[in-house]
Amino acid sequence: MGRSPCCAKGVNRGAWSLQEDQILINFIKTHGQGSWRSVAQKAGLKRCGKSCRLRWLNYLRPDIKRGEISADEEDLIIRLHSLLGNRWALIAKRLPGRTDNEIKNYWNTNLAKKSHDYKSKLPIKLPQTKPEGEKPIEKLPEVKAQTYNSVKCSKTPLISPQEIQLTSVLQNEILVPLDDDSFDVLMEIDFGDVFVPVVDFPHAQYCGQMMNVRKSEIVNHVKGDDNCILSLQSEDGFVHENEMKGVQLIQQSLDLELKRVASFLELEEDEWNGDGLGKSPCHFMHVNGVPY
DNA sequence: AAGGGTTTCAACCGCCTCTCA
DNA sequence: GTGAGAGGCGGTTGAAACCCT
């Protein structure tokens, strides 16, 4: 279906003049926000409706907060971005007075670079050797390692070690309390004979950007951009029963933490558990290419 | 002071979704 | 059910401001 351009020829483009701003402000004060196309026409602005809407929402609206993004706001943006991805409008709803455009610009000019710089310094060389004495507990021939090759999570839990100790109902079973001064490890999952440290960035502001999971000497993949990959491939070609259990535990713990974070951020369930980037991490786990 | 490079951010573009006839 | 119009959104652009030599 072909679309006619929203802006007819002959309309003004580019930066808004003070006079245009004043006309738009006065018109909306008097008539309120209605159909943007008709606002442009009735107000006598030679602008397309979209341009009027953008100007009002991003600049002229009286509840816009001016000034620098505070440290608290920055922290919230980072947390929300790790949870929601580039859903700027959704993120902006959680920062009163800030617009999606402003947050997007702030991310692109400040936070994205920080994040990228940090990620580029991450070690990617991983242990390649299999530990002595590591044996499969049970063979599951229908699920070979080369097909049971990844657990993919869209998002990571946003938790501090202190919070883990306080909140995890599974603490005694799968989460090991951490040193108070450590942000390197979010939690450890006990696979029975192997501990799996779930590692995040050492700086709190990067928590949630990427997660690094190692399963002792066996799990040998640490990588991620927007997503993280937990590779649970065993070198012996079989899936260990305790590994399968580990997948379930990771799924449980991630889902638990995401729910808690979503609750903390007062996100509606459809904002984090629906389609898209806000989806619960357990829905992104795959075994053999199939949602686990 | 000049000018060249870099950064910032307002505005635009194009696609998607929703609504309504 | 279908198509068109409108709003909403994320990605991108480019002019202006800023910085550095």
PDB file of C-alpha atoms in Angstrom, chain A residues 11-284:
ATOM      1  CA  VAL A  11       5.981  23.467   4.261  1.00  0.00           C
ATOM      2  CA  ASN A  12       8.814  24.875   6.319  1.00  0.00           C
ATOM      3  CA  ARG A  13      11.599  22.566   7.284  1.00  0.00           C
ATOM      4  CA  GLY A  14      14.586  22.723   9.581  1.00  0.00           C
ATOM      5  CA  ALA A  15      14.968  24.585  12.822  1.00  0.00           C
ATOM      6  CA  TRP A  16      11.891  26.204  14.323  1.00  0.00           C
ATOM      7  CA  SER A  17      11.846  29.965  14.770  1.00  0.00           C
ATOM      8  CA  LEU A  18      10.788  31.608  18.035  1.00  0.00           C
ATOM      9  CA  GLN A  19       7.701  32.885  16.284  1.00  0.00           C
ATOM     10  CA  GLU A  20       6.696  29.412  15.143  1.00  0.00           C
ATOM     11  CA  ASP A  21       7.264  28.070  18.654  1.00  0.00           C
ATOM     12  CA  GLN A  22       5.045  30.765  20.119  1.00  0.00           C
ATOM     13  CA  ILE A  23       2.281  30.100  17.607  1.00  0.00           C
ATOM     14  CA  LEU A  24       2.304  26.414  18.408  1.00  0.00           C
ATOM     15  CA  ILE A  25       2.401  26.993  22.180  1.00  0.00           C
ATOM     16  CA  ASN A  26      -0.480  29.459  22.033  1.00  0.00           C
ATOM     17  CA  PHE A  27      -2.571  27.205  19.845  1.00  0.00           C
ATOM     18  CA  ILE A  28      -2.120  24.148  22.062  1.00  0.00           C
ATOM     19  CA  LYS A  29      -2.774  26.194  25.207  1.00  0.00           C
ATOM     20  CA  THR A  30      -6.070  27.299  23.717  1.00  0.00           C
ATOM     21  CA  HIS A  31      -7.192  24.219  21.850  1.00  0.00           C
ATOM     22  CA  GLY A  32      -5.198  21.397  23.330  1.00  0.00           C
ATOM     23  CA  GLN A  33      -3.484  18.629  21.420  1.00  0.00           C
ATOM     24  CA  GLY A  34      -5.716  17.221  18.768  1.00  0.00           C
ATOM     25  CA  SER A  35      -5.039  15.976  15.310  1.00  0.00           C
ATOM     26  CA  TRP A  36      -1.520  17.161  14.587  1.00  0.00           C
ATOM     27  CA  ARG A  37      -2.224  17.722  10.941  1.00  0.00           C
ATOM     28  CA  SER A  38      -5.144  19.944  11.779  1.00  0.00           C
ATOM     29  CA  VAL A  39      -3.094  21.716  14.470  1.00  0.00           C
ATOM     30  CA  ALA A  40      -0.628  22.750  11.812  1.00  0.00           C
ATOM     31  CA  GLN A  41      -3.390  23.942   9.513  1.00  0.00           C
ATOM     32  CA  LYS A  42      -5.544  25.695  12.109  1.00  0.00           C
ATOM     33  CA  ALA A  43      -2.607  27.358  13.813  1.00  0.00           C
ATOM     34  CA  GLY A  44      -1.445  28.710  10.506  1.00  0.00           C
ATOM     35  CA  LEU A  45       1.926  27.025  10.715  1.00  0.00           C
ATOM     36  CA  LYS A  46       3.602  26.054   7.489  1.00  0.00           C
ATOM     37  CA  ARG A  47       4.723  22.847   9.071  1.00  0.00           C
ATOM     38  CA  CYS A  48       3.622  19.278   8.693  1.00  0.00           C
ATOM     39  CA  GLY A  49       1.727  17.665  11.553  1.00  0.00           C
ATOM     40  CA  LYS A  50       4.568  15.369  12.411  1.00  0.00           C
ATOM     41  CA  SER A  51       6.941  18.265  12.731  1.00  0.00           C
ATOM     42  CA  CYS A  52       4.512  20.047  15.083  1.00  0.00           C
ATOM     43  CA  ARG A  53       4.086  16.955  17.187  1.00  0.00           C
ATOM     44  CA  LEU A  54       7.831  16.409  17.450  1.00  0.00           C
ATOM     45  CA  ARG A  55       8.498  20.032  18.310  1.00  0.00           C
ATOM     46  CA  TRP A  56       5.859  20.026  21.029  1.00  0.00           C
ATOM     47  CA  LEU A  57       6.706  16.694  22.580  1.00  0.00           C
ATOM     48  CA  ASN A  58      10.468  17.078  22.473  1.00  0.00           C
ATOM     49  CA  TYR A  59      10.917  20.748  23.162  1.00  0.00           C
ATOM     50  CA  LEU A  60       7.919  22.965  23.876  1.00  0.00           C
ATOM     51  CA  ARG A  61       5.845  20.911  26.265  1.00  0.00           C
ATOM     52  CA  PRO A  62       5.827  22.634  29.688  1.00  0.00           C
ATOM     53  CA  ASP A  63       6.759  19.562  31.717  1.00  0.00           C
ATOM     54  CA  ILE A  64      10.055  19.023  29.920  1.00  0.00           C
ATOM     55  CA  LYS A  65      12.963  18.837  32.297  1.00  0.00           C
ATOM     56  CA  ARG A  66      15.976  20.822  31.175  1.00  0.00           C
ATOM     57  CA  GLY A  67      19.546  20.431  32.212  1.00  0.00           C
ATOM     58  CA  GLU A  68      22.033  17.664  32.496  1.00  0.00           C
ATOM     59  CA  ILE A  69      21.077  14.073  33.087  1.00  0.00           C
ATOM     60  CA  SER A  70      21.795  13.343  36.722  1.00  0.00           C
ATOM     61  CA  ALA A  71      23.788  10.370  37.928  1.00  0.00           C
ATOM     62  CA  ASP A  72      20.591   8.760  39.187  1.00  0.00           C
ATOM     63  CA  GLU A  73      18.901   9.274  35.870  1.00  0.00           C
ATOM     64  CA  GLU A  74      21.913   7.873  34.049  1.00  0.00           C
ATOM     65  CA  ASP A  75      21.884   4.830  36.253  1.00  0.00           C
ATOM     66  CA  LEU A  76      18.197   4.321  35.601  1.00  0.00           C
ATOM     67  CA  ILE A  77      18.678   4.706  31.856  1.00  0.00           C
ATOM     68  CA  ILE A  78      21.378   2.057  31.892  1.00  0.00           C
ATOM     69  CA  ARG A  79      19.254  -0.310  33.899  1.00  0.00           C
ATOM     70  CA  LEU A  80      16.208   0.247  31.758  1.00  0.00           C
ATOM     71  CA  HIS A  81      18.202  -0.080  28.559  1.00  0.00           C
ATOM     72  CA  SER A  82      19.602  -3.389  29.649  1.00  0.00           C
ATOM     73  CA  LEU A  83      16.085  -4.544  30.365  1.00  0.00           C
ATOM     74  CA  LEU A  84      14.246  -3.001  27.438  1.00  0.00           C
ATOM     75  CA  GLY A  85      16.840  -2.420  24.742  1.00  0.00           C
ATOM     76  CA  ASN A  86      16.469   0.557  22.415  1.00  0.00           C
ATOM     77  CA  ARG A  87      12.861   1.148  23.348  1.00  0.00           C
ATOM     78  CA  TRP A  88      13.453   4.800  24.042  1.00  0.00           C
ATOM     79  CA  ALA A  89       9.839   5.771  24.379  1.00  0.00           C
ATOM     80  CA  LEU A  90       9.328   3.132  27.038  1.00  0.00           C
ATOM     81  CA  ILE A  91      12.477   4.187  28.846  1.00  0.00           C
ATOM     82  CA  ALA A  92      11.436   7.849  28.672  1.00  0.00           C
ATOM     83  CA  LYS A  93       8.159   7.045  30.413  1.00  0.00           C
ATOM     84  CA  ARG A  94      10.191   6.075  33.476  1.00  0.00           C
ATOM     85  CA  LEU A  95      12.099   9.362  33.518  1.00  0.00           C
ATOM     86  CA  PRO A  96       9.639  12.189  34.097  1.00  0.00           C
ATOM     87  CA  GLY A  97      10.380  15.251  32.018  1.00  0.00           C
ATOM     88  CA  ARG A  98      12.816  13.496  29.739  1.00  0.00           C
ATOM     89  CA  THR A  99      11.968  12.724  26.144  1.00  0.00           C
ATOM     90  CA  ASP A 100      12.713   9.634  24.173  1.00  0.00           C
ATOM     91  CA  ASN A 101      14.762  11.714  21.762  1.00  0.00           C
ATOM     92  CA  GLU A 102      16.844  13.177  24.568  1.00  0.00           C
ATOM     93  CA  ILE A 103      17.497   9.796  26.112  1.00  0.00           C
ATOM     94  CA  LYS A 104      18.357   8.297  22.757  1.00  0.00           C
ATOM     95  CA  ASN A 105      20.795  11.132  22.061  1.00  0.00           C
ATOM     96  CA  TYR A 106      22.288  10.840  25.526  1.00  0.00           C
ATOM     97  CA  TRP A 107      22.754   7.125  25.093  1.00  0.00           C
ATOM     98  CA  ASN A 108      24.344   7.473  21.681  1.00  0.00           C
ATOM     99  CA  THR A 109      26.716  10.260  22.681  1.00  0.00           C
ATOM    100  CA  ASN A 110      27.650   9.148  26.189  1.00  0.00           C
ATOM    101  CA  LEU A 111      26.588   5.732  27.323  1.00  0.00           C
ATOM    102  CA  ALA A 112      26.960   3.693  24.147  1.00  0.00           C
ATOM    103  CA  LYS A 113      30.594   4.682  23.894  1.00  0.00           C
ATOM    104  CA  LYS A 114      31.240   3.862  27.513  1.00  0.00           C
ATOM    105  CA  SER A 115      29.568   0.540  27.073  1.00  0.00           C
ATOM    106  CA  HIS A 116      31.470  -0.226  23.879  1.00  0.00           C
ATOM    107  CA  ASP A 117      34.809   0.769  25.371  1.00  0.00           C
ATOM    108  CA  TYR A 118      34.206  -1.456  28.296  1.00  0.00           C
ATOM    109  CA  LYS A 119      33.129  -4.437  26.260  1.00  0.00           C
ATOM    110  CA  SER A 120      36.187  -4.144  24.030  1.00  0.00           C
ATOM    111  CA  LYS A 121      38.384  -4.682  27.060  1.00  0.00           C
ATOM    112  CA  LEU A 122      36.701  -7.896  28.091  1.00  0.00           C
ATOM    113  CA  PRO A 123      38.841 -10.975  27.929  1.00  0.00           C
ATOM    114  CA  ILE A 124      37.664 -13.384  25.291  1.00  0.00           C
ATOM    115  CA  LYS A 125      40.343 -15.996  25.615  1.00  0.00           C
ATOM    116  CA  LEU A 126      38.885 -18.791  27.623  1.00  0.00           C
ATOM    117  CA  PRO A 127      40.115 -21.997  29.137  1.00  0.00           C
ATOM    118  CA  GLN A 128      40.167 -24.796  26.612  1.00  0.00           C
ATOM    119  CA  THR A 129      41.096 -27.774  28.671  1.00  0.00           C
ATOM    120  CA  LYS A 130      38.794 -30.264  30.237  1.00  0.00           C
ATOM    121  CA  PRO A 131      39.269 -30.766  33.954  1.00  0.00           C
ATOM    122  CA  GLU A 132      40.653 -33.982  35.216  1.00  0.00           C
ATOM    123  CA  GLY A 133      38.095 -36.463  36.376  1.00  0.00           C
ATOM    124  CA  GLU A 134      35.121 -34.758  34.799  1.00  0.00           C
ATOM    125  CA  LYS A 135      32.780 -37.492  33.668  1.00  0.00           C
ATOM    126  CA  PRO A 136      29.276 -37.414  32.343  1.00  0.00           C
ATOM    127  CA  ILE A 137      26.835 -38.521  34.956  1.00  0.00           C
ATOM    128  CA  GLU A 138      24.318 -39.696  32.473  1.00  0.00           C
ATOM    129  CA  LYS A 139      24.287 -39.856  28.701  1.00  0.00           C
ATOM    130  CA  LEU A 140      21.380 -38.278  26.922  1.00  0.00           C
ATOM    131  CA  PRO A 141      22.025 -39.391  23.359  1.00  0.00           C
ATOM    132  CA  GLU A 142      19.002 -37.655  21.934  1.00  0.00           C
ATOM    133  CA  VAL A 143      20.516 -34.307  22.832  1.00  0.00           C
ATOM    134  CA  LYS A 144      24.109 -34.194  21.666  1.00  0.00           C
ATOM    135  CA  ALA A 145      26.390 -31.404  22.670  1.00  0.00           C
ATOM    136  CA  GLN A 146      26.771 -30.033  19.171  1.00  0.00           C
ATOM    137  CA  THR A 147      23.052 -29.415  19.044  1.00  0.00           C
ATOM    138  CA  TYR A 148      22.594 -28.580  22.683  1.00  0.00           C
ATOM    139  CA  ASN A 149      24.934 -25.738  22.221  1.00  0.00           C
ATOM    140  CA  SER A 150      23.614 -22.600  23.699  1.00  0.00           C
ATOM    141  CA  VAL A 151      21.372 -20.929  26.122  1.00  0.00           C
ATOM    142  CA  LYS A 152      20.562 -17.526  24.828  1.00  0.00           C
ATOM    143  CA  CYS A 153      19.325 -14.831  27.113  1.00  0.00           C
ATOM    144  CA  SER A 154      18.131 -11.489  25.959  1.00  0.00           C
ATOM    145  CA  LYS A 155      18.722  -9.753  29.216  1.00  0.00           C
ATOM    146  CA  THR A 156      20.589 -10.268  32.407  1.00  0.00           C
ATOM    147  CA  PRO A 157      19.510  -9.739  35.958  1.00  0.00           C
ATOM    148  CA  LEU A 158      20.282  -6.364  37.432  1.00  0.00           C
ATOM    149  CA  ILE A 159      21.360  -7.265  40.855  1.00  0.00           C
ATOM    150  CA  SER A 160      24.058  -6.369  43.262  1.00  0.00           C
ATOM    151  CA  PRO A 161      25.726  -8.987  45.401  1.00  0.00           C
ATOM    152  CA  GLN A 162      24.080  -7.510  48.451  1.00  0.00           C
ATOM    153  CA  GLU A 163      20.682  -7.878  46.906  1.00  0.00           C
ATOM    154  CA  ILE A 164      21.371 -11.459  46.005  1.00  0.00           C
ATOM    155  CA  GLN A 165      22.045 -12.272  49.607  1.00  0.00           C
ATOM    156  CA  LEU A 166      18.910 -10.549  50.742  1.00  0.00           C
ATOM    157  CA  THR A 167      16.460 -11.582  48.157  1.00  0.00           C
ATOM    158  CA  SER A 168      17.214 -14.915  46.681  1.00  0.00           C
ATOM    159  CA  VAL A 169      14.895 -17.549  47.946  1.00  0.00           C
ATOM    160  CA  LEU A 170      17.136 -20.099  46.280  1.00  0.00           C
ATOM    161  CA  GLN A 171      20.242 -18.842  47.978  1.00  0.00           C
ATOM    162  CA  ASN A 172      21.078 -21.981  49.820  1.00  0.00           C
ATOM    163  CA  GLU A 173      20.562 -24.117  46.799  1.00  0.00           C
ATOM    164  CA  ILE A 174      22.098 -22.271  43.932  1.00  0.00           C
ATOM    165  CA  LEU A 175      23.291 -18.845  44.936  1.00  0.00           C
ATOM    166  CA  VAL A 176      26.436 -18.380  46.898  1.00  0.00           C
ATOM    167  CA  PRO A 177      26.776 -15.135  48.825  1.00  0.00           C
ATOM    168  CA  LEU A 178      29.600 -13.013  47.554  1.00  0.00           C
ATOM    169  CA  ASP A 179      32.177 -10.730  49.024  1.00  0.00           C
ATOM    170  CA  ASP A 180      30.624  -7.396  49.779  1.00  0.00           C
ATOM    171  CA  ASP A 181      33.154  -5.518  47.706  1.00  0.00           C
ATOM    172  CA  SER A 182      32.861  -7.715  44.689  1.00  0.00           C
ATOM    173  CA  PHE A 183      30.855  -6.800  41.653  1.00  0.00           C
ATOM    174  CA  ASP A 184      32.650  -9.278  39.483  1.00  0.00           C
ATOM    175  CA  VAL A 185      30.419 -12.190  40.224  1.00  0.00           C
ATOM    176  CA  LEU A 186      26.702 -11.895  40.504  1.00  0.00           C
ATOM    177  CA  MET A 187      26.107 -15.399  41.667  1.00  0.00           C
ATOM    178  CA  GLU A 188      27.409 -18.886  41.527  1.00  0.00           C
ATOM    179  CA  ILE A 189      25.362 -21.814  40.521  1.00  0.00           C
ATOM    180  CA  ASP A 190      26.187 -25.150  42.036  1.00  0.00           C
ATOM    181  CA  PHE A 191      26.035 -27.865  39.424  1.00  0.00           C
ATOM    182  CA  GLY A 192      26.827 -30.494  42.000  1.00  0.00           C
ATOM    183  CA  ASP A 193      30.422 -31.121  41.166  1.00  0.00           C
ATOM    184  CA  VAL A 194      31.109 -27.827  39.460  1.00  0.00           C
ATOM    185  CA  PHE A 195      30.409 -24.259  40.443  1.00  0.00           C
ATOM    186  CA  VAL A 196      29.297 -21.903  37.720  1.00  0.00           C
ATOM    187  CA  PRO A 197      30.109 -18.301  38.398  1.00  0.00           C
ATOM    188  CA  VAL A 198      27.752 -15.892  36.692  1.00  0.00           C
ATOM    189  CA  VAL A 199      29.876 -12.866  36.093  1.00  0.00           C
ATOM    190  CA  ASP A 200      28.938  -9.350  35.307  1.00  0.00           C
ATOM    191  CA  PHE A 201      30.895  -6.183  34.841  1.00  0.00           C
ATOM    192  CA  PRO A 202      32.874  -4.977  37.816  1.00  0.00           C
ATOM    193  CA  HIS A 203      31.310  -1.543  37.664  1.00  0.00           C
ATOM    194  CA  ALA A 204      27.760  -1.205  38.796  1.00  0.00           C
ATOM    195  CA  GLN A 205      26.806   1.109  35.958  1.00  0.00           C
ATOM    196  CA  TYR A 206      27.473  -1.631  33.485  1.00  0.00           C
ATOM    197  CA  CYS A 207      25.495  -4.280  35.258  1.00  0.00           C
ATOM    198  CA  GLY A 208      23.187  -5.920  32.847  1.00  0.00           C
ATOM    199  CA  GLN A 209      24.978  -4.911  29.700  1.00  0.00           C
ATOM    200  CA  MET A 210      26.386  -8.300  29.207  1.00  0.00           C
ATOM    201  CA  MET A 211      26.785 -11.420  31.205  1.00  0.00           C
ATOM    202  CA  ASN A 212      29.681 -13.742  31.223  1.00  0.00           C
ATOM    203  CA  VAL A 213      29.055 -17.248  32.334  1.00  0.00           C
ATOM    204  CA  ARG A 214      31.622 -19.912  32.804  1.00  0.00           C
ATOM    205  CA  LYS A 215      31.120 -23.458  33.812  1.00  0.00           C
ATOM    206  CA  SER A 216      34.494 -24.255  35.214  1.00  0.00           C
ATOM    207  CA  GLU A 217      36.691 -25.558  32.385  1.00  0.00           C
ATOM    208  CA  ILE A 218      33.865 -26.896  30.288  1.00  0.00           C
ATOM    209  CA  VAL A 219      31.705 -23.976  29.430  1.00  0.00           C
ATOM    210  CA  ASN A 220      33.899 -21.984  27.178  1.00  0.00           C
ATOM    211  CA  HIS A 221      32.064 -19.172  25.648  1.00  0.00           C
ATOM    212  CA  VAL A 222      31.883 -15.624  26.809  1.00  0.00           C
ATOM    213  CA  LYS A 223      30.530 -13.209  24.345  1.00  0.00           C
ATOM    214  CA  GLY A 224      27.675 -10.870  23.856  1.00  0.00           C
ATOM    215  CA  ASP A 225      26.598  -7.623  22.396  1.00  0.00           C
ATOM    216  CA  ASP A 226      22.980  -6.950  23.026  1.00  0.00           C
ATOM    217  CA  ASN A 227      22.431 -10.558  23.924  1.00  0.00           C
ATOM    218  CA  CYS A 228      24.496 -12.944  25.898  1.00  0.00           C
ATOM    219  CA  ILE A 229      25.227 -16.502  25.060  1.00  0.00           C
ATOM    220  CA  LEU A 230      25.696 -19.132  27.676  1.00  0.00           C
ATOM    221  CA  SER A 231      27.336 -22.004  25.971  1.00  0.00           C
ATOM    222  CA  LEU A 232      27.084 -25.273  27.802  1.00  0.00           C
ATOM    223  CA  GLN A 233      28.828 -27.439  25.289  1.00  0.00           C
ATOM    224  CA  SER A 234      30.736 -30.312  26.724  1.00  0.00           C
ATOM    225  CA  GLU A 235      33.845 -31.538  25.022  1.00  0.00           C
ATOM    226  CA  ASP A 236      32.885 -35.140  25.470  1.00  0.00           C
ATOM    227  CA  GLY A 237      29.890 -34.673  23.218  1.00  0.00           C
ATOM    228  CA  PHE A 238      27.274 -35.479  25.793  1.00  0.00           C
ATOM    229  CA  VAL A 239      25.029 -33.422  27.920  1.00  0.00           C
ATOM    230  CA  HIS A 240      25.563 -33.993  31.550  1.00  0.00           C
ATOM    231  CA  GLU A 241      22.585 -34.388  33.762  1.00  0.00           C
ATOM    232  CA  ASN A 242      23.903 -31.716  36.058  1.00  0.00           C
ATOM    233  CA  GLU A 243      24.296 -29.394  33.098  1.00  0.00           C
ATOM    234  CA  MET A 244      20.701 -29.875  32.162  1.00  0.00           C
ATOM    235  CA  LYS A 245      19.797 -29.171  35.742  1.00  0.00           C
ATOM    236  CA  GLY A 246      21.966 -26.092  35.514  1.00  0.00           C
ATOM    237  CA  VAL A 247      20.017 -24.782  32.581  1.00  0.00           C
ATOM    238  CA  GLN A 248      16.866 -25.080  34.615  1.00  0.00           C
ATOM    239  CA  LEU A 249      18.471 -23.316  37.531  1.00  0.00           C
ATOM    240  CA  ILE A 250      19.781 -20.507  35.370  1.00  0.00           C
ATOM    241  CA  GLN A 251      16.377 -20.137  33.837  1.00  0.00           C
ATOM    242  CA  GLN A 252      14.701 -20.021  37.216  1.00  0.00           C
ATOM    243  CA  SER A 253      17.131 -17.579  38.698  1.00  0.00           C
ATOM    244  CA  LEU A 254      17.130 -15.253  35.721  1.00  0.00           C
ATOM    245  CA  ASP A 255      13.384 -15.242  35.515  1.00  0.00           C
ATOM    246  CA  LEU A 256      13.118 -14.627  39.232  1.00  0.00           C
ATOM    247  CA  GLU A 257      15.511 -11.729  39.107  1.00  0.00           C
ATOM    248  CA  LEU A 258      13.934 -10.211  36.037  1.00  0.00           C
ATOM    249  CA  LYS A 259      10.540 -10.305  37.675  1.00  0.00           C
ATOM    250  CA  ARG A 260      11.991  -8.642  40.722  1.00  0.00           C
ATOM    251  CA  VAL A 261      13.722  -5.954  38.671  1.00  0.00           C
ATOM    252  CA  ALA A 262      10.614  -5.377  36.601  1.00  0.00           C
ATOM    253  CA  SER A 263       8.690  -4.984  39.822  1.00  0.00           C
ATOM    254  CA  PHE A 264      11.269  -2.555  41.155  1.00  0.00           C
ATOM    255  CA  LEU A 265      10.990  -0.477  38.002  1.00  0.00           C
ATOM    256  CA  GLU A 266       7.220  -0.711  38.160  1.00  0.00           C
ATOM    257  CA  LEU A 267       7.051  -2.150  34.689  1.00  0.00           C
ATOM    258  CA  GLU A 268       3.798  -3.563  33.537  1.00  0.00           C
ATOM    259  CA  GLU A 269       3.979  -7.252  32.769  1.00  0.00           C
ATOM    260  CA  ASP A 270       3.344  -6.721  29.074  1.00  0.00           C
ATOM    261  CA  GLU A 271       6.322  -4.380  28.951  1.00  0.00           C
ATOM    262  CA  TRP A 272       8.844  -6.971  29.957  1.00  0.00           C
ATOM    263  CA  ASN A 273       7.155 -10.272  29.370  1.00  0.00           C
ATOM    264  CA  GLY A 274       5.608  -9.587  26.013  1.00  0.00           C
ATOM    265  CA  ASP A 275       7.095  -9.610  22.561  1.00  0.00           C
ATOM    266  CA  GLY A 276      10.420  -8.070  21.839  1.00  0.00           C
ATOM    267  CA  LEU A 277      13.412  -7.139  23.864  1.00  0.00           C
ATOM    268  CA  GLY A 278      11.643  -6.890  27.138  1.00  0.00           C
ATOM    269  CA  LYS A 279      10.811 -10.520  27.086  1.00  0.00           C
ATOM    270  CA  SER A 280      11.577 -12.638  30.058  1.00  0.00           C
ATOM    271  CA  PRO A 281      14.994 -14.223  29.653  1.00  0.00           C
ATOM    272  CA  CYS A 282      13.720 -17.721  30.087  1.00  0.00           C
ATOM    273  CA  HIS A 283      11.799 -17.309  26.872  1.00  0.00           C
ATOM    274  CA  PHE A 284      15.052 -16.659  25.072  1.00  0.00           C
TER     275      PHE A 284
END
